[in-house]
Tab-separated table of C-alpha atoms in Angstrom:
chain	number	residue	atom	x	y	z
A	16	MET	CA	3.722	-23.536	-9.614
A	17	LYS	CA	5.383	-21.605	-6.749
A	18	ASN	CA	7.409	-23.192	-3.951
A	19	ARG	CA	6.567	-21.643	-0.533
A	20	PHE	CA	7.848	-22.247	2.884
A	21	THR	CA	7.585	-20.448	6.186
A	22	THR	CA	10.573	-21.571	8.226
A	23	VAL	CA	12.989	-18.977	9.600
A	24	ALA	CA	16.485	-20.216	9.847
A	25	GLY	CA	18.165	-18.761	12.851
A	26	ILE	CA	21.680	-19.935	12.717
A	27	ALA	CA	23.630	-17.704	15.013
A	28	THR	CA	27.150	-18.993	15.267
A	29	ALA	CA	29.612	-16.020	15.989
A	30	SER	CA	31.167	-15.808	19.385
A	31	ALA	CA	31.348	-12.833	21.653
A	32	LEU	CA	34.321	-10.667	20.723
A	33	THR	CA	35.675	-7.311	21.841
A	34	ILE	CA	36.545	-4.551	19.550
A	35	ALA	CA	39.695	-2.511	20.464
A	36	LEU	CA	38.718	0.406	18.586
A	37	ALA	CA	41.688	2.534	19.434
A	38	ALA	CA	43.312	0.437	16.680
A	39	CYS	CA	40.469	0.358	14.210
A	40	GLY	CA	41.387	2.236	10.983
A	41	GLY	CA	38.111	3.810	9.837
A	42	GLY	CA	39.804	5.178	6.702
A	43	SER	CA	38.589	8.156	4.847
A	44	GLY	CA	36.583	8.733	1.769
A	45	GLY	CA	34.318	11.542	0.745
A	46	GLY	CA	33.115	12.792	4.064
A	47	GLY	CA	35.243	10.349	5.948
A	48	ALA	CA	34.246	7.073	7.638
A	49	ALA	CA	32.529	7.269	11.157
A	50	THR	CA	33.809	4.373	13.232
A	51	PRO	CA	32.595	2.759	16.455
A	52	GLY	CA	33.519	4.093	19.852
A	53	ALA	CA	36.308	2.756	22.046
A	54	ASN	CA	35.939	-0.396	24.069
A	55	LEU	CA	32.819	-1.491	22.267
A	56	GLU	CA	31.882	-5.152	23.093
A	57	VAL	CA	30.237	-6.872	20.221
A	58	SER	CA	28.757	-10.306	20.321
A	59	GLY	CA	27.629	-12.256	17.228
A	60	ASP	CA	25.090	-14.483	19.191
A	61	SER	CA	24.013	-12.335	22.132
A	62	TYR	CA	23.672	-8.863	23.590
A	63	ASP	CA	24.082	-8.495	27.265
A	64	GLY	CA	23.637	-4.627	27.795
A	65	PRO	CA	20.738	-2.551	28.929
A	66	LYS	CA	17.397	-2.783	26.890
A	67	VAL	CA	17.797	-1.037	23.463
A	68	GLU	CA	15.060	-0.213	20.912
A	69	LEU	CA	16.559	0.208	17.486
A	70	GLN	CA	14.819	2.020	14.557
A	71	LEU	CA	15.158	0.295	11.229
A	72	TRP	CA	14.116	1.754	7.922
A	73	ASN	CA	13.626	-0.265	4.773
A	74	PRO	CA	12.155	0.059	1.276
A	75	PHE	CA	9.927	-3.042	1.592
A	76	THR	CA	6.413	-1.510	0.827
A	77	GLY	CA	5.279	-4.260	-1.375
A	78	GLY	CA	4.538	-7.898	-1.099
A	79	ASP	CA	8.131	-8.482	0.346
A	80	GLY	CA	7.299	-6.382	3.509
A	81	PRO	CA	5.519	-9.241	5.417
A	82	TYR	CA	8.389	-11.599	4.928
A	83	PHE	CA	10.856	-9.128	6.297
A	84	ASN	CA	8.675	-8.190	9.194
A	85	SER	CA	8.362	-11.896	10.045
A	86	ILE	CA	12.151	-12.077	10.277
A	87	VAL	CA	12.174	-9.050	12.589
A	88	ASP	CA	9.327	-10.475	14.648
A	89	GLU	CA	11.274	-13.624	15.276
A	90	PHE	CA	14.341	-11.641	16.259
A	91	ASN	CA	12.317	-9.448	18.729
A	92	ALA	CA	10.710	-12.532	20.266
A	93	ALA	CA	14.047	-14.079	20.994
A	94	ASN	CA	15.719	-10.959	22.189
A	95	GLU	CA	14.152	-9.074	25.293
A	96	ASN	CA	16.917	-6.511	25.466
A	97	VAL	CA	17.096	-5.603	21.778
A	98	GLN	CA	13.831	-4.734	20.031
A	99	ILE	CA	13.737	-3.468	16.454
A	100	LYS	CA	11.000	-1.113	15.325
A	101	VAL	CA	10.430	-1.173	11.527
A	102	THR	CA	9.531	1.712	9.238
A	103	SER	CA	8.949	0.894	5.588
A	104	MET	CA	8.735	3.762	2.951
A	105	ASP	CA	9.335	4.328	-0.666
A	106	ALA	CA	12.982	3.887	-1.526
A	107	ALA	CA	13.423	7.316	-3.046
A	108	ASP	CA	11.855	8.892	-0.061
A	109	MET	CA	13.924	6.931	2.355
A	110	TYR	CA	17.242	7.842	0.636
A	111	GLY	CA	16.215	11.625	0.523
A	112	LYS	CA	15.077	11.681	4.082
A	113	ALA	CA	17.733	9.646	5.703
A	114	PRO	CA	20.830	12.172	5.960
A	115	ALA	CA	18.964	14.962	7.615
A	116	ALA	CA	16.844	12.627	9.840
A	117	ILE	CA	19.969	10.930	11.071
A	118	ARG	CA	21.828	14.191	11.722
A	119	SER	CA	18.859	15.335	13.935
A	120	ASN	CA	18.672	11.921	15.739
A	121	LYS	CA	15.163	11.271	14.290
A	122	GLY	CA	16.181	8.634	11.638
A	123	PRO	CA	17.215	4.952	11.640
A	124	ASP	CA	19.901	3.276	13.711
A	125	LEU	CA	19.750	0.490	11.186
A	126	ALA	CA	18.623	0.409	7.567
A	127	VAL	CA	18.223	-1.863	4.510
A	128	PHE	CA	19.650	0.129	1.487
A	129	HIS	CA	19.990	-0.763	-2.112
A	130	VAL	CA	23.696	-1.367	-2.837
A	131	GLN	CA	23.807	1.340	-5.516
A	132	SER	CA	22.778	3.939	-2.750
A	133	ILE	CA	25.597	3.067	-0.363
A	134	PRO	CA	28.332	5.280	-1.841
A	135	THR	CA	26.234	8.424	-1.877
A	136	GLN	CA	24.918	7.783	1.554
A	137	ALA	CA	28.371	7.017	2.909
A	138	VAL	CA	29.974	10.293	1.606
A	139	GLN	CA	27.104	12.257	3.161
A	140	GLY	CA	28.073	10.876	6.627
A	141	THR	CA	25.017	8.763	7.068
A	142	LEU	CA	26.635	5.431	7.515
A	143	LEU	CA	29.019	3.946	10.175
A	144	GLY	CA	32.287	2.401	8.897
A	145	LEU	CA	31.930	-1.433	9.724
A	146	ASP	CA	35.473	-2.606	9.100
A	147	ALA	CA	36.250	-3.279	12.803
A	148	ILE	CA	32.817	-4.756	13.551
A	149	VAL	CA	32.885	-7.065	10.478
A	150	ALA	CA	36.483	-8.250	11.354
A	151	ASP	CA	35.618	-9.067	14.948
A	152	LEU	CA	32.448	-10.891	13.768
A	153	GLY	CA	34.612	-12.907	11.609
A	154	LEU	CA	32.737	-12.022	8.444
A	155	THR	CA	34.621	-12.288	5.243
A	156	GLU	CA	34.070	-12.524	1.419
A	157	ASP	CA	33.895	-16.295	1.791
A	158	ASP	CA	30.572	-15.946	3.630
A	159	PHE	CA	28.849	-14.335	0.604
A	160	ALA	CA	29.355	-14.022	-3.181
A	161	GLN	CA	32.263	-12.002	-4.118
A	162	VAL	CA	30.507	-9.269	-6.075
A	163	VAL	CA	27.979	-8.480	-3.459
A	164	TRP	CA	30.516	-8.443	-0.651
A	165	ARG	CA	32.885	-6.131	-2.371
A	166	ALA	CA	30.112	-3.778	-3.434
A	167	GLY	CA	29.600	-2.759	0.159
A	168	GLU	CA	33.066	-0.901	0.189
A	169	VAL	CA	33.415	2.632	-0.807
A	170	ASN	CA	36.950	4.314	-0.971
A	171	GLY	CA	38.380	1.120	0.851
A	172	VAL	CA	35.943	1.250	3.821
A	173	ARG	CA	33.209	-1.181	4.417
A	174	TYR	CA	29.753	0.296	5.089
A	175	SER	CA	27.292	-2.571	4.658
A	176	ILE	CA	26.681	-6.316	5.123
A	177	PRO	CA	24.821	-8.049	2.318
A	178	PHE	CA	21.305	-9.219	3.084
A	179	ASP	CA	20.308	-10.552	-0.366
A	180	GLN	CA	20.966	-10.555	-3.941
A	181	HIS	CA	18.380	-10.058	-6.771
A	182	MET	CA	18.774	-10.262	-10.433
A	183	LEU	CA	17.223	-10.864	-13.732
A	184	GLY	CA	16.286	-14.211	-15.207
A	185	LEU	CA	14.199	-16.019	-17.932
A	186	PHE	CA	10.529	-16.680	-17.082
A	187	TYR	CA	8.735	-18.765	-19.633
A	188	ASN	CA	5.220	-20.238	-20.202
A	189	LYS	CA	5.449	-24.034	-20.393
A	190	ASP	CA	2.060	-24.531	-21.962
A	191	LEU	CA	2.963	-22.099	-24.822
A	192	PHE	CA	6.203	-23.775	-25.166
A	193	GLU	CA	4.356	-27.063	-25.750
A	194	LYS	CA	1.921	-25.580	-28.312
A	195	ALA	CA	4.987	-24.512	-30.180
A	196	GLY	CA	6.526	-27.944	-30.086
A	197	LEU	CA	9.253	-26.914	-27.645
A	198	ASP	CA	10.300	-28.995	-24.614
A	199	PRO	CA	8.806	-27.240	-21.560
A	200	GLU	CA	11.528	-28.587	-19.436
A	201	LYS	CA	14.370	-27.325	-21.477
A	202	PRO	CA	14.270	-23.519	-21.569
A	203	PRO	CA	16.836	-21.751	-23.726
A	204	HIS	CA	20.320	-21.003	-22.394
A	205	THR	CA	22.266	-19.820	-25.446
A	206	ARG	CA	21.637	-17.431	-28.228
A	207	GLU	CA	21.078	-20.110	-30.688
A	208	GLU	CA	18.624	-21.826	-28.354
A	209	TYR	CA	16.781	-18.631	-27.649
A	210	ASP	CA	16.541	-17.618	-31.387
A	211	ALA	CA	15.314	-21.057	-32.051
A	212	ALA	CA	12.675	-20.836	-29.425
A	213	LEU	CA	11.526	-17.442	-30.905
A	214	ASP	CA	11.321	-18.855	-34.329
A	215	ALA	CA	9.307	-21.827	-33.240
A	216	LEU	CA	6.851	-19.682	-31.225
A	217	LYS	CA	6.449	-17.238	-34.068
A	218	ALA	CA	5.753	-20.063	-36.616
A	219	ALA	CA	3.048	-21.310	-34.204
A	220	GLY	CA	1.440	-17.931	-34.050
A	221	ILE	CA	2.589	-17.233	-30.405
A	222	GLN	CA	4.182	-14.040	-29.265
A	223	GLY	CA	7.629	-15.021	-28.110
A	224	HIS	CA	8.849	-11.898	-26.421
A	225	TRP	CA	7.581	-8.647	-25.092
A	226	GLN	CA	10.429	-6.031	-25.278
A	227	GLN	CA	9.925	-2.875	-23.436
A	228	PRO	CA	12.048	0.233	-24.599
A	229	ASN	CA	13.092	0.843	-20.985
A	230	ALA	CA	15.665	-1.917	-20.885
A	231	GLU	CA	18.748	-0.573	-18.995
A	232	TRP	CA	18.873	-3.621	-16.733
A	233	GLN	CA	18.840	-6.083	-19.704
A	234	PHE	CA	21.493	-3.944	-21.464
A	235	ARG	CA	23.763	-3.910	-18.414
A	236	GLY	CA	23.937	-7.685	-18.468
A	237	LEU	CA	24.145	-7.944	-22.339
A	238	ILE	CA	27.057	-5.390	-22.612
A	239	ALA	CA	28.930	-7.513	-20.115
A	240	GLN	CA	28.158	-10.734	-22.022
A	241	PHE	CA	29.761	-8.969	-25.102
A	242	GLY	CA	32.855	-8.029	-23.074
A	243	GLY	CA	32.070	-4.393	-22.198
A	244	SER	CA	30.721	-2.382	-19.343
A	245	GLU	CA	28.705	0.817	-18.783
A	246	PHE	CA	31.606	2.614	-16.903
A	247	ASN	CA	35.301	2.143	-16.652
A	248	GLU	CA	36.579	0.441	-13.496
A	249	ASP	CA	36.730	3.515	-11.237
A	250	GLY	CA	33.444	4.918	-12.466
A	251	THR	CA	35.015	8.152	-13.903
A	252	GLU	CA	34.074	7.610	-17.457
A	253	ALA	CA	31.056	6.065	-19.366
A	254	THR	CA	32.109	3.330	-21.718
A	255	PHE	CA	28.711	2.104	-22.983
A	256	ASN	CA	29.181	3.207	-26.518
A	257	SER	CA	31.793	0.594	-27.132
A	258	PRO	CA	31.345	-2.068	-29.790
A	259	ALA	CA	29.935	-4.386	-26.967
A	260	GLY	CA	27.285	-1.698	-26.115
A	261	VAL	CA	26.309	-1.338	-29.828
A	262	GLU	CA	26.014	-5.153	-30.134
A	263	ALA	CA	23.963	-5.437	-26.952
A	264	LEU	CA	21.519	-2.697	-27.962
A	265	THR	CA	21.258	-3.941	-31.583
A	266	TRP	CA	20.252	-7.340	-30.312
A	267	LEU	CA	17.488	-5.821	-28.093
A	268	ARG	CA	16.110	-3.736	-30.850
A	269	SER	CA	16.213	-6.926	-33.241
A	270	LEU	CA	13.677	-8.480	-31.121
A	271	VAL	CA	11.211	-5.883	-32.383
A	272	GLU	CA	12.469	-5.674	-35.860
A	273	ASP	CA	12.342	-9.466	-36.282
A	274	GLY	CA	8.684	-9.667	-35.158
A	275	HIS	CA	9.291	-11.434	-31.894
A	276	SER	CA	8.021	-8.490	-29.852
A	277	PRO	CA	5.480	-5.825	-30.608
A	278	ALA	CA	6.853	-2.324	-30.813
A	279	ASN	CA	6.545	0.166	-28.096
A	280	VAL	CA	4.902	-2.072	-25.453
A	281	ASP	CA	5.045	-1.668	-21.814
A	282	ASP	CA	4.144	-3.800	-18.775
A	283	ALA	CA	5.777	-6.980	-19.845
A	284	GLU	CA	5.012	-8.638	-16.552
A	285	LYS	CA	1.256	-8.015	-17.111
A	286	ALA	CA	1.344	-9.396	-20.618
A	287	PHE	CA	3.126	-12.570	-19.248
A	288	ILE	CA	0.579	-13.065	-16.531
A	289	ALA	CA	-2.141	-12.779	-19.258
A	290	GLY	CA	-0.541	-15.536	-21.281
A	291	THR	CA	0.171	-13.086	-24.128
A	292	ASN	CA	3.921	-13.827	-24.530
A	293	ALA	CA	5.842	-16.979	-23.968
A	294	MET	CA	9.056	-15.558	-22.490
A	295	GLY	CA	10.451	-12.506	-20.618
A	296	PHE	CA	13.350	-11.260	-18.620
A	297	PHE	CA	12.079	-10.300	-15.183
A	298	GLY	CA	13.542	-9.777	-11.692
A	299	GLU	CA	13.468	-12.882	-9.429
A	300	TRP	CA	10.817	-11.211	-7.171
A	301	PHE	CA	8.256	-11.542	-9.912
A	302	ALA	CA	8.063	-15.229	-9.045
A	303	GLY	CA	6.142	-14.057	-5.893
A	304	ASN	CA	3.304	-12.537	-7.900
A	305	GLU	CA	0.293	-14.662	-7.031
A	306	ALA	CA	-1.284	-14.132	-10.275
A	307	LEU	CA	1.243	-16.544	-11.721
A	308	ASP	CA	-0.490	-19.297	-9.874
A	309	GLU	CA	-2.874	-19.483	-12.925
A	310	LEU	CA	-0.073	-20.232	-15.241
A	311	ASN	CA	2.197	-23.229	-15.885
A	312	TRP	CA	5.546	-21.443	-15.895
A	313	GLY	CA	9.130	-21.856	-15.070
A	314	THR	CA	12.359	-19.906	-14.599
A	315	ALA	CA	15.934	-20.163	-16.000
A	316	GLU	CA	19.124	-18.368	-15.934
A	317	PHE	CA	19.357	-15.057	-18.039
A	318	PRO	CA	20.385	-16.586	-21.403
A	319	VAL	CA	23.987	-16.107	-22.841
A	320	ILE	CA	23.321	-14.000	-25.830
A	321	GLY	CA	26.849	-12.793	-26.046
A	322	ASP	CA	30.247	-14.451	-25.403
A	323	GLN	CA	30.103	-15.186	-21.614
A	324	PRO	CA	27.407	-15.361	-18.827
A	325	ALA	CA	26.412	-11.985	-17.205
A	326	VAL	CA	23.252	-10.555	-15.695
A	327	TRP	CA	22.099	-7.368	-14.202
A	328	GLY	CA	21.812	-7.558	-10.414
A	329	SER	CA	21.439	-5.528	-7.177
A	330	SER	CA	21.387	-6.175	-3.552
A	331	HIS	CA	19.723	-5.126	-0.317
A	332	GLN	CA	22.304	-4.476	2.194
A	333	LEU	CA	22.269	-3.966	5.969
A	334	VAL	CA	23.772	-0.806	7.341
A	335	ILE	CA	24.379	0.837	10.748
A	336	THR	CA	23.946	4.612	10.721
A	337	THR	CA	25.876	7.339	12.446
A	338	GLN	CA	22.898	8.033	14.708
A	339	VAL	CA	24.347	5.372	17.136
A	340	GLU	CA	27.758	7.134	17.438
A	341	GLY	CA	28.711	7.917	20.929
A	342	ASP	CA	26.471	5.220	22.426
A	343	THR	CA	28.453	2.053	22.823
A	344	ASP	CA	25.293	-0.002	23.888
A	345	ARG	CA	23.323	1.026	20.848
A	346	GLN	CA	26.322	0.318	18.605
A	347	ALA	CA	26.846	-3.182	20.242
A	348	ALA	CA	23.097	-4.050	19.860
A	349	ALA	CA	23.028	-2.724	16.288
A	350	ALA	CA	26.063	-4.871	15.380
A	351	TYR	CA	24.397	-7.924	16.996
A	352	ALA	CA	21.037	-7.239	15.281
A	353	VAL	CA	22.692	-6.939	11.769
A	354	ASN	CA	24.451	-10.164	12.157
A	355	GLN	CA	21.495	-11.968	13.309
A	356	LEU	CA	19.210	-10.625	10.636
A	357	SER	CA	21.724	-11.811	8.004
A	358	GLN	CA	21.700	-15.263	9.595
A	359	MET	CA	17.964	-15.419	9.915
A	360	SER	CA	17.143	-14.669	6.302
A	361	ALA	CA	16.088	-18.065	5.040
A	362	THR	CA	12.480	-16.934	5.076
A	363	TRP	CA	13.538	-14.070	2.666
A	364	ALA	CA	13.462	-16.657	-0.057
A	365	ASN	CA	9.670	-16.687	0.280
A	366	ALA	CA	9.774	-13.181	-1.219
A	367	TYR	CA	11.790	-14.696	-4.013
A	368	GLN	CA	14.978	-12.809	-3.006
A	369	VAL	CA	18.331	-14.831	-2.784
A	370	PRO	CA	19.604	-14.644	0.797
A	371	ALA	CA	23.249	-13.411	0.626
A	372	ARG	CA	24.612	-15.454	3.515
A	373	LYS	CA	26.212	-18.547	2.030
A	374	THR	CA	25.153	-20.896	4.878
A	375	VAL	CA	21.608	-19.687	4.569
A	376	ARG	CA	21.527	-19.771	0.828
A	377	GLU	CA	22.769	-23.422	1.023
A	378	SER	CA	20.167	-24.365	3.561
A	379	ALA	CA	17.557	-27.003	2.822
A	380	GLU	CA	14.776	-24.332	3.305
A	381	VAL	CA	16.285	-22.098	0.497
A	382	GLN	CA	17.129	-25.084	-1.770
A	383	ALA	CA	13.591	-26.175	-1.676
A	384	VAL	CA	12.325	-23.070	-3.489
A	385	THR	CA	12.528	-24.528	-6.958
A	386	ASN	CA	12.007	-21.332	-9.078
A	387	LEU	CA	14.652	-19.464	-7.166
A	388	GLN	CA	17.385	-22.019	-8.037
A	389	PRO	CA	18.244	-20.678	-11.517
A	390	PHE	CA	18.879	-17.187	-9.885
A	391	ILE	CA	21.109	-18.687	-7.207
A	392	ALA	CA	23.050	-20.533	-9.978
A	393	GLN	CA	24.040	-17.232	-11.585
A	394	LEU	CA	25.226	-15.466	-8.567
A	395	ASP	CA	28.873	-15.243	-9.714
A	396	THR	CA	27.856	-13.695	-12.930
A	397	VAL	CA	26.014	-10.693	-11.699
A	398	VAL	CA	27.183	-7.276	-12.867
A	399	PHE	CA	27.314	-4.266	-10.538
A	400	ASN	CA	28.541	-0.780	-11.567
A	401	PRO	CA	31.468	0.725	-9.565
A	402	SER	CA	30.733	1.919	-6.116
A	403	VAL	CA	30.936	5.603	-6.747
A	404	PRO	CA	28.815	8.399	-5.216
A	405	GLY	CA	26.188	9.666	-7.562
A	406	LEU	CA	26.722	7.137	-10.174
A	407	GLU	CA	23.010	6.097	-10.396
A	408	ASN	CA	21.889	9.538	-11.290
A	409	SER	CA	24.253	9.576	-14.264
A	410	LEU	CA	22.153	6.751	-15.972
A	411	ASP	CA	19.342	9.019	-17.426
A	412	PRO	CA	21.092	9.585	-20.758
A	413	LEU	CA	21.737	5.931	-21.186
A	414	ASN	CA	18.078	5.106	-20.394
A	415	GLN	CA	16.967	7.690	-22.929
A	416	ALA	CA	19.273	6.277	-25.576
A	417	ILE	CA	17.904	2.703	-25.051
A	418	VAL	CA	14.403	3.905	-25.396
A	419	LYS	CA	15.178	5.734	-28.566
A	420	VAL	CA	16.685	2.737	-30.146
A	421	ILE	CA	14.265	0.067	-29.021
A	422	GLY	CA	11.167	2.300	-29.229
A	423	SER	CA	11.959	4.386	-32.292
A	424	GLY	CA	14.619	2.550	-34.168
A	425	ALA	CA	17.303	5.242	-33.648
A	426	ASP	CA	20.915	4.278	-34.649
A	427	PRO	CA	22.534	2.460	-31.753
A	428	GLN	CA	26.042	3.922	-32.110
A	429	GLN	CA	24.791	7.460	-32.511
A	430	ALA	CA	22.393	7.271	-29.681
A	431	LEU	CA	25.077	5.786	-27.415
A	432	ASP	CA	27.702	8.282	-28.409
A	433	GLU	CA	25.361	11.111	-27.527
A	434	ALA	CA	24.460	9.557	-24.221
A	435	VAL	CA	28.148	9.031	-23.284
A	436	GLU	CA	28.890	12.739	-23.834
A	437	LEU	CA	25.936	13.662	-21.509
A	438	THR	CA	26.827	11.145	-18.967
A	439	ASN	CA	30.504	12.182	-18.710
A	440	ASN	CA	29.375	15.631	-17.956
A	441	ILE	CA	27.243	14.252	-15.088
A	442	LEU	CA	30.132	12.199	-13.803
A	443	LYS	CA	32.407	15.330	-13.711
A	444	ASP	CA	29.766	17.245	-11.793
A	445	ASN	CA	29.469	14.364	-9.311
A	446	ALA	CA	33.163	14.196	-8.824
A	447	ALA	CA	33.144	17.825	-7.828
A	448	LYS	CA	30.213	17.277	-5.528
A	449	TYR	CA	31.168	14.091	-3.846
A	450	GLY	CA	34.685	13.293	-4.769
A	451	SER	CA	35.452	10.115	-6.758
A	452	GLY	CA	36.957	6.557	-6.327
A	453	SER	CA	35.688	3.232	-5.430
């Protein structure tokens, strides 16, 4: 059921430009934004300086790794004077090691970081401010989806260029749909349709859903659907105990209470592969699991359970690190490489990740990947939390509250109220440690 292709789209179009960096405003935020050196010559489609080898770190240790490596291999084959050496490692290890490694000149020149890690890395002085480079390459919000582009800014300074977007969606078993009398080509899109599908599956003796207690990603999309958010706009206060948050969490718990999901289950993906449940909310990358080849399955947009479309999402973003400061050749090579990798990302759809670059996303190669299209269709409804340093480490109390409610039947309002108090204390500590703002 999977649609695969192997073409890499190299679509370099930007022209050579010179950055007069005496006029580039790097801005300041947290530790301040490092900016490229003076008289840096940047070309979007060529690099004419001396030979440079760039170190690139990424978190692609799974099945997505070979696809990313194939993009780099094609880049290296086409660029004698710029070679990229890739190092893949666990994401948590990478983010922990990067600051010290870069300060000692033993880290990456380029990296692929999750968007939620950008603010903390930026205020630690790890990342080069890219405003001048991006401007002279001619990159704007119009080249990407709005939310993924804006997420690369911290305190008014751009630190990253989007490489992809990934998000949750609905996976469903077409054979089980047919057994329940449902149309396998019409997956549910609304709350009414989803509830009706669950009822039909239950009546046919088929497990409709598989709701794990650890469901913060699902909650983030649902609270936005009901008109709320996990944090206020500047990320200084937790707001997930709002009526919208209570309604979102109550619905997730109802999947268990109404008998549509077993209680206290884990590994929903494994259950789906085994044909145990008919529907599940999974990340788009799950479509690349070869075990799914044994199933007759499909994908759809994350259903609208609330009042408006919204879905959890994240992004891998390309960054240039401060390790290249003071070396104009390495900076020029790095800027060229980042632009090219973004443009050559069509094959990334083979890893079931949505390329961020609009021209790539709309290419025939990407459009041919059938089960990726529902994810592309919901790009503009993706929900990111504010770009604030340390924000991700404040989510633990919320995660624990969600587990209590879905797993043990705790009162949603009480659990969320208690979590908000704990979260706000973490946010205050983060503000003292990193500074605040987005």
